[in-house]
Every structure is written in structure tokens, then in C-alpha cells.
Amino acid sequence: MDLLQGLNESQRLAVESTDGPVMVMAGAGSGKTKVLTTRIAYLISELGIPPSSILAVTFTNKAAREMKDRIERMLDIETKYMWVSTFHAFCSRLLRIEMDRLPPFTKAFTIIDDEDSLKIVKDIMKEEGLDDFKPKEIRNIISKNKNFTDFTIHDPQLNHIFSIVDLKYQRYLEENNLLDFDDLIIKTIELFKKNPEVLEKYQYKFQYILVDEFQDTNTLQYDLIFMLSARFQNVFVVGDDFQSIYSFRGAKIENINRFRSDFMATKLILLEENYRSTTQILELANSIIEHNPNQIKKKMFSNHKEGQLPFYYHADSSYDEVMFVIDKIKELTMAGDEYRDFAILYRANYISRNFEDMLIRYQIPYKIYGGLSFFSRKEIKDMIAYLRVIASPQDDFSFRRIINEPKRKIGPSLLEKLTEEAVKQNTSLYLSIDTYTQGGVGVSALKNFKKVMDSIRSQVEEVSLKELVDLILSSTGYEEALKKDEDSYADRIGNIKELKSVLKEAEEYYDGDNMTKLAALLSDLSLRTDNDEDDSQDNCVRLSTYHQVKGLEFKNVFMVAMEEGIFPSMNCTTEQEIEEERRICYVGITRAKNKLYISNTESRFLFGAQSFMQPSRFIKEMSKELFKNISKGYTKLEVNPVKKSSFTVLDKPSEKKEKAKFAVGDKINHKAFGDGLVVKTDGEVITVAFKAPHGIKKLMGSHPAIRKL
């Protein structure tokens, strides 16, 4: 197989430039993933580099999986032992090997997610009597303090509160062998600094290092790569300064210049051919981004010349803007497009509400990116906590989560006494149950819990991993507790069944006995994020902020609410911030493959008041000949919000319809959302709680899609 076949000249040069530092500035849709994976395959098959000597890091598990899948197809080799992963997964894997060198932490550390981290902060603040302050704000400050090297708190009182909470927070993590996401990179760097021989070991191990989305690296991530690549300097970074949009997470666009300064012999390669969008869309994107100074000049071009000019629509009102989008979706689906071909993009989440309302009204299926992920659901987190205690009886954090899930009448005072016993015996809460001799309410339940869990642990090697879940459900009383809530039972048990599928796959993917496989899976699950779930097969319209869809593409894209104060954001006060907003605009434009619609409105009901809006300055920066203004003379498509098969002239929702005859507590059925419970009524409008993933919806009670059960 000719690995270089199908590559353009610049892509081929990037693949074949194997020695020394290389920086590839890869524009949107220029095939950077193809270049990265081909380069790895080239190193292995053409140069004979062992796969274990190559490190490739990216920012999402989804991107890492795609790279592995492509390499497997190219070379027909097993990739599960390759070091191709996110920054956090790489650090987690390395720390599982070396963490004993950073006492008091051990290799059996547990990684906590944002929700767990926030709970720890809440508990500390409650203990310290700091209830007047917002725990989420303090947790964010703790995270920023770890990720931003130049982070300062200007408010003296807030700084004082942070100092108190942060000290106790870090101490709690150490005492319980816990790491949050931020700690993974921090502890890896700390490990290298305190143990030079360990750093040297991995410098020799990784002869070739590749970094994806380099423009999104923060200072810590850059330092990590710099340390690892210092010996051989065969470091290959791919990024796009046009798409640096994550400064709020600590990303440093300055790392691009820093790299070229630190690695003086850097070879710069530009990928300027776009394989995604039409020429017309790219020309509009170029016209926007050229207003940013101090960037590596490149001019994206496409061979897809048979396209239409992007469309611009200036609406009379936010209702008019929404209906314009609905009309276009109806028009294009009638012409053969599917719902999955559409994305509605906005700068701020609050913009989605009006679109959601009308998509529901016109029975158009949709999904919002960045919603609650599968692994963030309570029942899944509970099951994982049970599995963690089975795999590691030293995991006090997971033990505390499940000891009263379901309720066992084990109160705080008993847990406090058990903690004292654990400290006295220098062991974990779970193991200290055996030596706990005091009586009192809940002790028998505590002993019984340990007996049940010991029984499950003794069967780990005798049953399949997915059967462990069945044992947990039946032996602990968890499923019986779920059954008490009839409305949510089916959905929650369905989620747990899906978790069993994950465990079944783990049995085939990981090596070793069941306990080893379980430990490896739990470590990987800790690193899952909201963006890792594959929903590409769902036939629905996507609603999203620009940040959530970076790296994705759609046939038809709507960029809505392009107004001053919304986009660019009203929070932008410096030229640097405006430049990043402009890069966000560039990212939005370049998500579109065939058709791009840009819209704004004359007035918008915003934050409880009617506001008159000004078009975004970015629209003014666009050359008028590069888009088609359809604001004048636009003829609305005739659509019927009730019957999808017939179309009549659309009017605003009637206010004369008969009021819905619903009361709080009524059970209803919705054609799209299934069964739900009425929790509030307000005239014709009812608020209904549906099962996940739909959640709380406000609906017109008189709508024919709704019926009372």
C-alpha cells in the first residue's frame, strides 16, 4: 500500500519531514487528521520505528479513537498498546506506572470529575461556614489557579476564601488518593521535576512526538511536550492559529511563537487546500480572518467551485429569524436533505430557547451539543462507584457515594466514627468495617453492606464483567430502589443496561484477568467527557455553541443572532478578545460544507426586556460581493405547524385557542417526547417533566401532539 497516495504536495511534505521539529499550520478542513495518521503509519512502516516509541496527543477521546482506527486500517496492526490519546489520558497512563514516586499518592489513585470536585468544595465551604459564597465560583478559581500561570484574584475577600478552601481541598485529595482533571498534567510535570531519571526514561522512550490542535495547548501542556521532546526534538505539531478559541480554558496562542523560538530549526509547512467547504464559503471565511493581525499568513482555497454564495438574512424580530431557519430546514428537507445535515450555531446558550420552542412546535427532531453525557447520569455514576470499590477497596471517595445508595440508615455520625476507626487502623473506610466494634443504629446495615460487597468481590473472576452489574443491582437493593420511581425506572435501568455493553466491550479490549480489566476500564472511564459520545447516526438538527462543534462539519449551517453584544460578546473589552471572537466566527463559517446562512434581527427580547439590536461588526467586515442578501423580497415557505404533510400560510401562534385542560400531576403523552408529568400550568402553557434525555419542556397544552393519559 502506497501510504502517500492521495496526498497533496504540502501534505506529503509534512508526512516525509520526519527529523527535527516541524510545525504544520493546517487550515480548516485541510486534512490534518489524515496527515497525522499517515505520518504515524509512515514512521512505522517505512522507517521501522516501533509503535511504542511514538507518542501522539490530542484533545478529545473521539479524535484519539479516530486516529487509532485510521492507523489500524492503514497498517492492519493492533493499536491498543500505542500511546495515542488525549493529554489527560496520557498522563493518567503514565501516573498509573510511576505515581508511587509522588507520595502520599499511589498508583491506585481515583480520578474525580467536575461534579465530584464541586461536591468536595461544597462540603468544605459548609464546614467552614462559607455558605454565603458560591461553591461553583470557588471551584472554578481553583481550576484556573492550576491552569493559568498568570492567574490573580483582585478581590481580597474572594482571595481569602479561595486560600482557605484550596488548602483544605488539596489536603482532602491527598488524604483520599484523589486527582482532579487538572492534577493529571500537574502531577506528571511534578513527577518529572522531582525524578529526573523518570523524565529521562520517557525522553528515550518517545523518539517521535506528535501534537494535534496545538493552538489549543495551555502553558502546562506545552511544558510537558517540551520536557518530553528535549532529547531527540523529533516533535511534530499541527494546529491553526485561525482557530485558537479556547483562551478561557487557558489555551495560549502565543505557544505557536514560543515553539518556533524554543526549537530554532523548526520547519514550517502550510496546509491551505480545504476539502470540506465550497469556494464561496471559504472566500467569506478568508475575508473575516484577514482582519486579525499578527498571524501566520495563509489563504485557504477549495476545488469545490460549484457552490452558492452564503446567504444573509436581517430579520424584523427574533420570531422572524427563527421562522426563517424553520422555513429553510423544511425547504431543504423537502428537496432531499436529512435533519442531521443541519446545524444551528450561536455564541451564547440562551439563544437556543426560541429555536427549541419552534422546532418542537413543528415536530423537527433536534439535539443540543454539550448536554448531560451518558457517564454523568446519576445511576451510571453510582454503578461506576460500586465497581470502583470492588476494584479498589481503598477508594474512600467512591465508598462514601454508595454507602447510602440505596438508603441504608447509615447516618453521618456513624460514618464519622467509622472514619476515626479507619484513621486508627491506617486503612480505608471499607476495610475498617471489619474492625469496627461499636454498636448503634446502622451498624448491622454497615456490616451487611460489607458482606454483600465481599461476596461480589469474591465472584469477580467467576462471572463476566457485565454480570457484575447484575450482582450489584440484585444484591445491594439498588434495582428495587429504582423500581419505586415508576416514571424514571425504565429509562434508568436502560442506561445501566447500556453500561453493561461497555463492560462487555472492555472484556475484549483489555488484557489480563477480570480485576485487571476492570481497573483499566475504570481508569479510562474517568477521562470521558461530554464530547466523547458518538451521536452522528441520530437524524436530528444540531443546536450548539461554536466551541462545541469545533472540528465538526455539516452540510448546512445557520449562524444566528449575529448581533453586537451577542457576537462579539458584550464581555469583550480588549482588541485581543475581539480577535478571538473573530476566530470563533471563522470557525463557525468553516463548519459549513454546502450552504451557509447568517442571520440577525432588528429587535430581540433579551434578559427580560425588548432590545433593539445592531448587526455584528463581523457582518460589516464581510465583503458584500461575497454573500447574497435575501432580507428584501424573501418569500416565506408555507408551513403548517400541525400537519407535516400539508402546508398552509404560517401565522404567529394564535392566542384564541381553547385553554389546555390540564392540572398539575396529570400524566400526558407527547408524540416526540413520550410520557411525561405536568408540573406547572400557566394558561395554555404547561410545563412537563419528561424522561431523559428530554427533561423539562414548556408546551402549548392544546397542541395535537399532546394527549392526556
XYZ file of C-alpha atoms in Angstrom:
709
model
C 0.000 0.000 0.000
C 1.289 3.409 -1.013
C 0.693 5.492 2.105
C 1.372 8.761 0.267
C -1.188 8.136 -2.452
C -3.895 10.783 -2.476
C -1.869 13.357 -0.535
C -1.307 16.798 -1.986
C 2.195 18.248 -2.154
C 2.048 20.025 1.221
C 0.540 17.005 2.985
C 3.229 14.742 1.513
C 5.970 17.131 2.682
C 4.519 17.083 6.222
C 4.473 13.281 6.307
C 8.005 12.854 4.953
C 9.622 15.555 7.163
C 10.390 13.095 9.944
C 13.536 14.541 11.544
C 13.642 17.539 13.851
C 10.896 19.971 14.894
C 8.064 20.508 12.407
C 5.113 22.902 12.686
C 2.164 22.374 10.358
C -0.362 25.191 10.144
C -3.406 23.302 8.893
C -6.410 25.368 7.894
C -9.982 24.243 8.471
C -10.875 21.101 6.529
C -7.332 20.697 5.167
C -6.972 17.037 6.166
C -4.818 17.401 9.284
C -6.053 14.118 10.784
C -5.112 12.357 7.548
C -1.639 13.905 7.746
C -1.173 12.948 11.404
C -2.260 9.344 10.962
C -0.365 8.912 7.706
C 2.785 10.268 9.341
C 2.470 7.743 12.199
C 1.902 4.929 9.700
C 4.873 6.179 7.652
C 7.165 6.178 10.702
C 6.182 2.588 11.493
C 6.037 1.001 8.035
C 8.648 2.983 6.110
C 11.187 3.921 8.788
C 10.720 0.915 11.064
C 10.048 2.972 14.181
C 8.476 0.770 16.913
C 4.882 1.870 17.653
C 5.788 2.065 21.354
C 8.370 4.791 20.548
C 5.702 7.126 19.163
C 3.572 9.436 21.299
C 0.572 11.219 19.752
C -1.607 13.522 21.872
C -4.827 15.331 21.067
C -7.693 16.973 22.965
C -10.666 14.607 22.703
C -11.080 10.886 23.133
C -13.099 10.890 19.920
C -10.145 12.315 17.943
C -7.774 9.797 19.542
C -10.082 6.904 18.610
C -10.337 8.157 15.035
C -6.540 8.314 14.741
C -6.189 4.769 16.074
C -8.908 3.458 13.750
C -7.242 5.012 10.709
C -3.816 3.606 11.639
C -5.330 0.140 12.078
C -6.892 0.335 8.612
C -3.646 1.568 7.060
C -1.292 -0.971 8.608
C -3.535 -3.778 9.835
C -1.930 -3.656 13.299
C -3.252 -3.637 16.861
C -3.225 -0.098 18.285
C -4.440 -0.578 21.842
C -0.841 -0.603 23.121
C 0.112 2.545 21.217
C 0.431 5.845 23.056
C -2.256 7.684 21.086
C -4.540 9.555 23.461
C -5.593 12.858 24.993
C -3.156 14.792 27.168
C -5.084 13.715 30.263
C -5.261 10.045 29.244
C -1.513 10.033 28.547
C -0.765 11.479 31.973
C -3.161 9.074 33.658
C -1.489 6.094 31.970
C 1.983 7.291 32.917
C 0.995 8.034 36.519
C -0.518 4.555 36.874
C 3.024 3.311 36.310
C 5.044 5.909 38.246
C 2.754 7.520 40.855
C 4.356 5.731 43.823
C 7.271 8.149 43.347
C 4.982 11.020 44.452
C 3.854 10.098 47.960
C 1.346 10.228 49.581
C -0.292 9.316 46.257
C -0.247 5.722 44.991
C -0.850 4.021 41.663
C -4.391 3.195 42.811
C -5.471 6.869 42.713
C -9.015 7.756 41.691
C -9.776 10.482 39.155
C -12.757 12.635 40.097
C -14.902 14.564 37.632
C -16.127 18.157 37.873
C -19.301 17.181 39.730
C -17.378 15.241 42.368
C -14.847 18.055 42.686
C -17.633 20.587 43.213
C -19.190 18.423 45.926
C -15.889 18.373 47.842
C -15.700 22.177 47.620
C -19.334 22.490 48.799
C -18.670 20.265 51.805
C -15.563 22.265 52.754
C -17.388 25.584 52.454
C -20.277 24.297 54.549
C -17.818 23.051 57.177
C -16.078 26.463 57.222
C -19.334 28.410 57.397
C -18.835 29.998 53.993
C -22.397 29.415 52.766
C -22.707 33.000 51.504
C -20.304 32.315 48.664
C -20.911 30.297 45.508
C -19.088 26.924 45.559
C -19.017 26.756 41.756
C -17.196 30.090 41.585
C -14.591 28.911 44.102
C -14.178 25.601 42.257
C -13.602 27.488 39.001
C -10.982 29.656 40.694
C -9.193 26.536 41.990
C -9.113 25.175 38.440
C -7.934 28.465 36.933
C -5.208 28.740 39.524
C -3.881 25.377 38.333
C -4.135 26.081 34.609
C -3.280 29.784 34.318
C 0.303 30.576 35.287
C -0.518 34.296 35.474
C -3.819 33.919 37.358
C -4.550 36.522 40.054
C -7.577 37.287 42.218
C -8.125 41.019 42.612
C -10.878 40.825 45.249
C -9.135 40.494 48.689
C -12.134 38.806 50.321
C -12.510 36.300 47.487
C -8.773 35.636 47.590
C -9.020 34.923 51.327
C -11.897 32.485 50.804
C -10.047 30.770 47.977
C -6.933 30.341 50.147
C -8.931 28.617 52.894
C -10.887 26.313 50.593
C -7.993 25.488 48.262
C -5.756 24.396 51.149
C -8.397 22.033 52.513
C -9.370 20.869 49.012
C -5.815 19.847 48.103
C -5.350 18.198 51.504
C -8.566 16.214 51.026
C -7.381 14.988 47.620
C -4.052 13.877 49.061
C -5.613 12.131 52.047
C -8.031 10.223 49.818
C -5.651 9.450 46.927
C -7.726 11.545 44.520
C -6.777 13.568 41.452
C -8.974 16.013 39.580
C -8.551 16.537 35.848
C -6.222 19.492 36.312
C -3.936 17.461 38.568
C -3.162 14.858 35.923
C -0.839 17.138 33.944
C 0.407 18.996 37.026
C 1.413 15.786 38.795
C 3.123 14.429 35.677
C 5.280 17.555 35.416
C 5.949 17.413 39.154
C 6.961 13.765 38.767
C 9.472 14.661 36.034
C 10.939 17.565 38.011
C 11.379 15.554 41.208
C 12.583 12.416 39.427
C 14.932 13.333 36.547
C 15.621 9.649 35.887
C 11.906 9.107 35.159
C 11.888 12.018 32.712
C 14.984 10.623 31.015
C 13.291 7.222 30.754
C 10.349 8.668 28.814
C 12.519 11.008 26.758
C 14.358 7.945 25.447
C 11.127 6.004 25.070
C 9.312 8.557 22.891
C 11.612 9.239 19.955
C 8.795 10.821 17.968
C 6.112 13.069 19.429
C 3.038 14.381 17.580
C 0.626 17.002 18.913
C -2.819 17.696 17.437
C -4.693 21.026 17.832
C -1.503 22.677 19.013
C -3.118 26.131 19.088
C -5.289 24.906 21.988
C -2.398 23.953 24.286
C -2.024 25.784 27.580
C 1.240 26.547 29.346
C 1.311 23.258 31.287
C 0.650 21.156 28.191
C 3.348 22.999 26.289
C 5.827 22.493 29.152
C 5.035 18.774 29.204
C 5.703 18.383 25.486
C 8.846 20.493 25.705
C 10.233 18.319 28.521
C 9.496 15.056 26.726
C 10.896 16.149 23.349
C 14.063 17.827 24.652
C 16.386 14.888 23.865
C 15.502 13.961 20.261
C 13.489 17.068 19.258
C 11.526 14.994 16.758
C 8.359 16.853 17.661
C 5.599 17.404 15.113
C 2.830 19.891 15.967
C -0.309 20.517 13.930
C -2.573 23.453 14.540
C -4.259 26.517 13.131
C -3.810 29.959 14.630
C -7.040 30.936 12.846
C -8.934 28.528 15.139
C -7.484 29.376 18.546
C -10.707 29.938 20.538
C -10.120 28.455 23.980
C -8.306 31.173 25.921
C -10.991 30.889 28.633
C -9.609 27.382 29.297
C -6.046 28.645 29.426
C -5.113 27.999 25.775
C -2.182 30.156 24.688
C -1.998 31.157 21.042
C 1.444 32.505 21.989
C 2.638 28.874 22.178
C 2.945 28.929 18.382
C 5.623 31.625 18.512
C 7.116 30.091 21.646
C 7.608 26.791 19.818
C 9.418 28.447 16.918
C 11.619 30.255 19.425
C 12.385 27.194 21.589
C 13.035 24.982 18.561
C 15.156 27.196 16.335
C 15.357 24.668 13.469
C 11.568 24.411 13.112
C 10.303 23.635 9.609
C 7.025 25.467 8.883
C 4.540 23.810 6.493
C 1.199 25.323 5.445
C -1.854 23.222 4.529
C -4.081 25.619 2.593
C -6.288 23.367 0.482
C -9.704 22.846 2.045
C -11.563 19.598 1.265
C -14.745 20.489 3.157
C -16.310 23.737 2.012
C -17.172 25.402 -1.267
C -15.007 28.171 -2.667
C -17.732 30.705 -1.859
C -17.810 29.779 1.831
C -14.015 29.827 2.114
C -13.732 33.249 0.500
C -16.130 34.611 3.122
C -14.087 32.975 5.907
C -10.859 34.446 4.498
C -12.414 37.915 4.319
C -13.182 37.772 8.049
C -9.964 36.345 9.416
C -7.715 38.669 7.420
C -8.784 41.460 9.808
C -6.710 39.780 12.540
C -3.098 40.957 12.613
C -0.073 39.027 13.889
C -0.932 35.624 12.440
C 0.771 33.189 10.110
C -0.493 34.210 6.701
C -2.277 31.528 4.704
C -5.023 31.673 2.119
C -7.424 28.769 2.212
C -8.757 27.589 -1.138
C -11.057 24.850 -2.380
C -11.619 22.968 -5.608
C -15.352 22.797 -4.789
C -16.228 25.722 -7.010
C -19.812 24.694 -7.779
C -21.430 26.326 -4.816
C -23.737 29.149 -3.796
C -22.886 32.410 -2.141
C -23.545 32.376 1.620
C -26.918 33.931 2.485
C -27.535 36.858 4.815
C -30.957 37.497 6.373
C -31.751 40.553 8.514
C -34.969 39.698 10.364
C -37.576 42.058 11.785
C -37.707 40.195 15.103
C -36.289 37.129 16.832
C -39.525 35.301 15.907
C -38.955 36.210 12.266
C -35.357 34.942 12.475
C -36.444 31.629 13.974
C -39.111 31.133 11.317
C -36.563 31.881 8.595
C -34.474 28.979 9.882
C -37.505 26.682 10.198
C -38.571 27.572 6.649
C -35.147 26.752 5.257
C -34.957 23.427 7.080
C -38.393 22.500 5.727
C -37.477 23.654 2.230
C -34.214 21.717 2.088
C -35.601 18.534 3.665
C -38.359 18.578 1.069
C -35.564 18.724 -1.534
C -33.874 15.621 -0.089
C -31.662 16.748 2.822
C -31.950 14.982 6.192
C -32.263 16.624 9.602
C -28.697 15.516 10.509
C -27.463 17.780 7.678
C -28.340 20.952 9.650
C -26.606 22.801 12.457
C -27.873 25.954 14.182
C -24.895 27.728 15.769
C -24.909 30.598 18.266
C -22.460 32.416 20.531
C -24.414 32.078 23.780
C -26.543 29.187 25.079
C -29.537 31.368 25.947
C -30.163 31.944 22.222
C -31.285 28.318 21.796
C -34.593 28.645 23.664
C -36.642 30.264 20.881
C -35.305 27.783 18.351
C -36.109 24.847 20.631
C -39.685 26.062 21.071
C -40.318 26.249 17.338
C -38.507 23.023 16.495
C -40.825 21.293 18.945
C -43.851 23.079 17.530
C -43.003 21.956 14.004
C -42.028 18.456 15.130
C -38.453 18.747 13.936
C -36.144 16.481 15.982
C -33.122 18.209 17.455
C -30.240 17.682 19.836
C -28.222 20.181 21.828
C -24.489 19.579 21.979
C -22.996 19.802 25.413
C -25.947 18.309 27.289
C -25.682 15.751 30.075
C -23.415 12.966 28.922
C -24.147 9.292 29.482
C -21.385 8.913 32.080
C -22.633 11.935 34.046
C -26.033 10.380 34.798
C -26.609 9.570 38.456
C -27.348 5.878 38.066
C -24.238 5.402 35.906
C -22.027 7.259 38.378
C -23.479 5.101 41.163
C -22.731 1.866 39.286
C -19.211 3.023 38.489
C -18.659 3.889 42.167
C -19.747 0.354 43.125
C -17.323 -1.064 40.563
C -14.535 1.177 41.895
C -14.950 -0.140 45.423
C -14.945 -3.690 44.062
C -11.736 -2.983 42.135
C -10.138 -0.910 44.889
C -11.430 -1.274 48.487
C -9.139 1.671 49.365
C -11.313 4.088 47.401
C -12.953 6.073 50.218
C -14.459 8.637 47.863
C -16.469 6.068 45.922
C -17.358 4.295 49.180
C -18.946 7.493 50.533
C -21.035 7.816 47.351
C -22.570 4.342 47.533
C -22.809 3.602 51.256
C -26.333 5.081 51.252
C -27.270 4.364 47.637
C -29.838 2.973 48.179
C -30.734 4.315 51.641
C -29.388 2.081 54.448
C -29.881 4.324 57.516
C -26.140 4.812 57.841
C -26.001 8.340 59.156
C -23.245 10.984 59.323
C -22.367 10.208 62.949
C -21.722 6.540 62.130
C -19.595 7.500 59.131
C -17.642 9.896 61.335
C -16.951 7.112 63.852
C -16.003 4.753 61.031
C -13.594 7.394 59.735
C -11.971 7.550 63.177
C -11.607 3.769 63.114
C -10.042 3.906 59.637
C -7.515 6.508 60.785
C -6.726 4.446 63.869
C -6.171 1.286 61.800
C -4.435 3.222 58.976
C -6.762 1.664 56.434
C -9.741 2.535 54.238
C -13.352 3.054 55.336
C -14.414 -0.155 53.616
C -11.727 -2.322 55.247
C -12.194 -0.701 58.659
C -15.745 -2.113 58.874
C -14.253 -5.474 59.906
C -12.586 -3.984 62.992
C -15.425 -1.644 63.940
C -16.894 -2.989 67.179
C -19.189 -0.231 68.417
C -22.938 -0.706 68.377
C -25.649 1.710 67.400
C -28.241 2.248 64.687
C -26.992 1.406 61.229
C -24.067 -0.811 62.294
C -25.824 -4.010 61.180
C -26.580 -2.346 57.826
C -22.909 -1.355 57.573
C -21.749 -4.904 58.284
C -24.286 -6.334 55.849
C -23.119 -3.929 53.131
C -19.554 -5.171 53.566
C -20.728 -8.792 53.493
C -22.620 -8.226 50.238
C -19.707 -6.395 48.607
C -17.212 -9.050 49.742
C -19.433 -11.671 48.143
C -19.471 -9.764 44.849
C -15.689 -9.247 45.003
C -15.162 -12.973 45.508
C -17.032 -13.669 42.255
C -15.140 -11.217 40.025
C -13.109 -13.942 38.317
C -16.040 -16.361 38.145
C -18.502 -14.195 36.186
C -18.267 -11.823 33.238
C -17.737 -8.113 33.882
C -21.252 -7.243 32.730
C -22.663 -9.813 35.176
C -21.027 -7.836 37.978
C -23.609 -5.134 37.294
C -26.436 -7.680 37.675
C -24.947 -8.784 41.003
C -24.755 -5.181 42.206
C -28.334 -4.465 41.146
C -29.802 -7.543 42.827
C -27.574 -7.929 45.912
C -27.400 -4.312 47.089
C -31.071 -3.446 46.648
C -30.254 -0.803 44.038
C -32.720 -2.078 41.433
C -35.521 -2.375 43.993
C -34.919 1.258 44.907
C -35.100 2.265 41.249
C -38.456 0.492 40.846
C -40.019 2.785 43.438
C -39.964 5.593 40.881
C -42.087 4.199 38.077
C -41.652 7.250 35.865
C -37.865 7.018 35.723
C -37.263 3.285 36.206
C -37.373 2.213 32.561
C -35.039 4.984 31.480
C -32.525 4.455 34.299
C -32.398 0.681 34.016
C -31.978 1.154 30.253
C -28.925 3.317 30.906
C -27.480 0.673 33.233
C -28.020 -1.983 30.549
C -26.019 0.210 28.180
C -23.244 0.309 30.789
C -23.224 -3.494 30.644
C -22.450 -3.182 26.929
C -19.433 -1.027 27.821
C -18.214 -3.723 30.245
C -18.679 -6.439 27.638
C -16.540 -4.478 25.173
C -13.912 -3.992 27.896
C -13.559 -7.744 28.293
C -12.492 -7.991 24.668
C -10.337 -4.855 24.593
C -8.213 -5.134 27.742
C -5.756 -7.883 28.678
C -5.345 -9.750 31.969
C -7.777 -11.201 34.491
C -11.154 -9.624 35.173
C -9.912 -7.460 38.061
C -7.099 -6.069 35.878
C -9.541 -5.410 33.031
C -11.955 -3.704 35.403
C -9.251 -1.429 36.830
C -8.103 -0.436 33.325
C -11.662 0.309 32.192
C -12.444 2.412 35.279
C -9.301 4.445 34.707
C -10.344 5.171 31.107
C -13.931 5.982 32.083
C -12.669 8.702 34.411
C -11.403 10.583 31.382
C -14.618 10.555 29.381
C -16.081 13.968 28.535
C -19.372 15.268 27.152
C -17.910 15.446 23.676
C -16.913 11.801 23.505
C -20.282 10.289 22.731
C -20.910 9.438 19.094
C -24.317 10.689 18.026
C -23.536 11.005 14.330
C -26.210 8.449 13.465
C -29.019 10.415 15.116
C -31.183 12.018 12.430
C -31.796 15.359 14.092
C -30.895 19.027 13.796
C -27.903 20.053 15.923
C -28.064 23.120 18.139
C -24.759 24.249 19.554
C -22.367 26.982 20.546
C -19.380 27.398 18.243
C -16.989 25.943 20.803
C -18.882 22.650 20.981
C -18.697 21.954 17.226
C -15.091 22.850 16.536
C -13.682 20.022 14.432
C -17.110 19.009 13.107
C -18.767 19.722 9.760
C -22.338 19.980 8.484
C -23.905 20.217 5.043
C -25.983 23.266 6.015
C -25.088 25.748 8.760
C -27.112 28.598 10.300
C -25.122 31.232 12.188
C -27.848 33.035 14.123
C -28.043 36.099 16.389
C -25.076 37.776 14.690
C -25.532 40.977 16.674
C -23.315 43.325 18.667
C -23.313 42.370 22.330
C -24.051 38.756 21.440
C -21.405 38.110 18.824
C -18.926 39.532 19.589
C -19.827 39.017 23.210
C -20.591 42.038 25.386
C -17.824 40.801 27.723
C -15.118 41.610 25.181
C -13.202 44.708 26.171
C -9.770 44.329 24.577
C -8.564 44.009 20.993
C -7.150 40.553 21.834
C -10.606 39.423 22.921
C -12.182 40.795 19.747
C -9.590 38.918 17.711
C -10.558 35.678 19.422
C -14.244 36.392 18.751
C -13.310 36.870 15.095
C -11.570 33.480 15.142
C -14.754 31.979 16.593
C -16.655 33.496 13.669
C -14.129 31.912 11.282
C -14.664 28.535 12.968
C -18.433 28.908 12.539
C -18.216 29.737 8.835
C -15.852 26.848 8.111
C -18.212 24.263 9.664
C -20.388 24.592 6.540
C -19.841 22.301 3.563
C -22.516 23.398 1.054
C -24.776 26.133 2.365
C -24.235 28.864 4.934
C -26.931 31.154 6.334
C -26.059 34.150 8.505
C -28.835 35.981 10.305
C -29.575 38.652 12.863
C -32.569 40.648 13.925
C -33.761 44.222 14.304
C -35.069 43.592 17.833
C -34.827 40.802 20.367
C -36.488 40.070 23.722
C -33.336 39.807 25.804
C -32.904 39.373 29.554
C -36.496 40.318 30.257
C -36.688 43.365 28.013
C -37.187 44.246 24.360
C -33.856 45.359 22.899
C -33.034 46.966 19.566
C -30.006 45.244 18.086
C -27.150 46.285 15.845
C -25.655 43.908 13.268
C -22.406 42.294 14.316
C -19.283 44.155 13.236
C -18.197 40.879 11.626
C -21.008 41.180 9.086
C -19.806 44.684 8.293
C -16.288 43.273 7.765
C -17.562 40.844 5.139
C -17.233 41.983 1.565
C -20.779 42.487 0.237
C -19.995 40.704 -3.022
C -19.166 37.535 -1.039
C -22.694 36.925 0.277
C -26.265 37.192 -1.005
C -28.548 39.494 0.961
C -32.000 37.922 0.955
C -33.521 40.203 3.589
C -35.596 42.009 0.985
C -38.177 40.173 -1.022
C -37.803 36.913 0.859
C -40.910 34.784 0.475
C -41.655 32.563 3.424
C -42.330 28.922 2.783
C -45.890 27.982 3.619
C -45.736 25.559 6.515
C -48.252 24.064 8.897
C -47.140 23.528 12.479
C -49.665 20.750 12.986
C -49.690 18.575 9.901
C -46.297 17.823 8.448
C -47.744 16.547 5.176
C -49.625 19.687 4.199
C -48.553 23.318 4.113
C -50.564 26.496 4.723
C -49.630 30.088 5.308
C -47.905 30.431 8.666
C -49.173 32.873 11.234
C -47.913 33.506 14.716
C -49.376 31.110 17.315
C -52.986 32.009 17.940
C -53.912 33.434 21.299
C -57.576 32.463 20.887
C -57.154 28.726 21.172
C -59.042 26.875 23.877
C -57.101 26.731 27.099
C -55.491 23.417 27.840
C -57.432 21.331 30.344
C -54.518 20.092 32.390
C -53.702 20.171 36.067
C -50.502 19.693 37.997
C -49.956 15.958 38.426
C -51.609 14.939 35.141
C -49.773 12.364 33.071
C -49.527 13.111 29.368
C -48.090 11.601 26.220
C -46.233 13.606 23.566
C -45.653 12.176 20.098
C -41.971 13.174 20.125
C -41.054 13.112 23.836
C -43.099 10.183 25.135
C -44.765 10.085 28.572
C -44.409 12.989 30.960
C -45.807 14.572 34.125
C -47.362 18.057 34.278
C -45.509 20.031 36.975
C -46.866 23.537 36.264
C -49.698 25.204 34.338
C -49.879 28.782 33.114
C -52.962 29.313 30.993
C -52.463 27.475 27.727
C -48.829 26.715 28.548
C -47.953 23.622 30.550
C -44.580 22.648 31.960
C -43.932 18.919 31.641
C -41.194 16.717 33.080
C -40.237 14.073 30.526
C -37.829 11.195 30.897
C -34.192 11.705 29.911
C -32.865 12.929 27.608
C -35.764 15.363 27.055
C -36.140 16.723 30.611
C -38.349 19.760 31.393
C -40.294 21.240 28.445
C -42.768 24.124 28.151
C -45.519 23.217 25.677
C -48.795 24.504 24.267
C -51.370 22.359 26.062
C -53.747 22.490 23.110
C -51.187 21.109 20.671
C -52.474 17.962 18.869
C -49.189 16.167 19.623
C -50.246 16.030 23.308
C -52.859 13.759 24.893
C -53.821 13.128 28.498
C -53.196 9.617 29.835
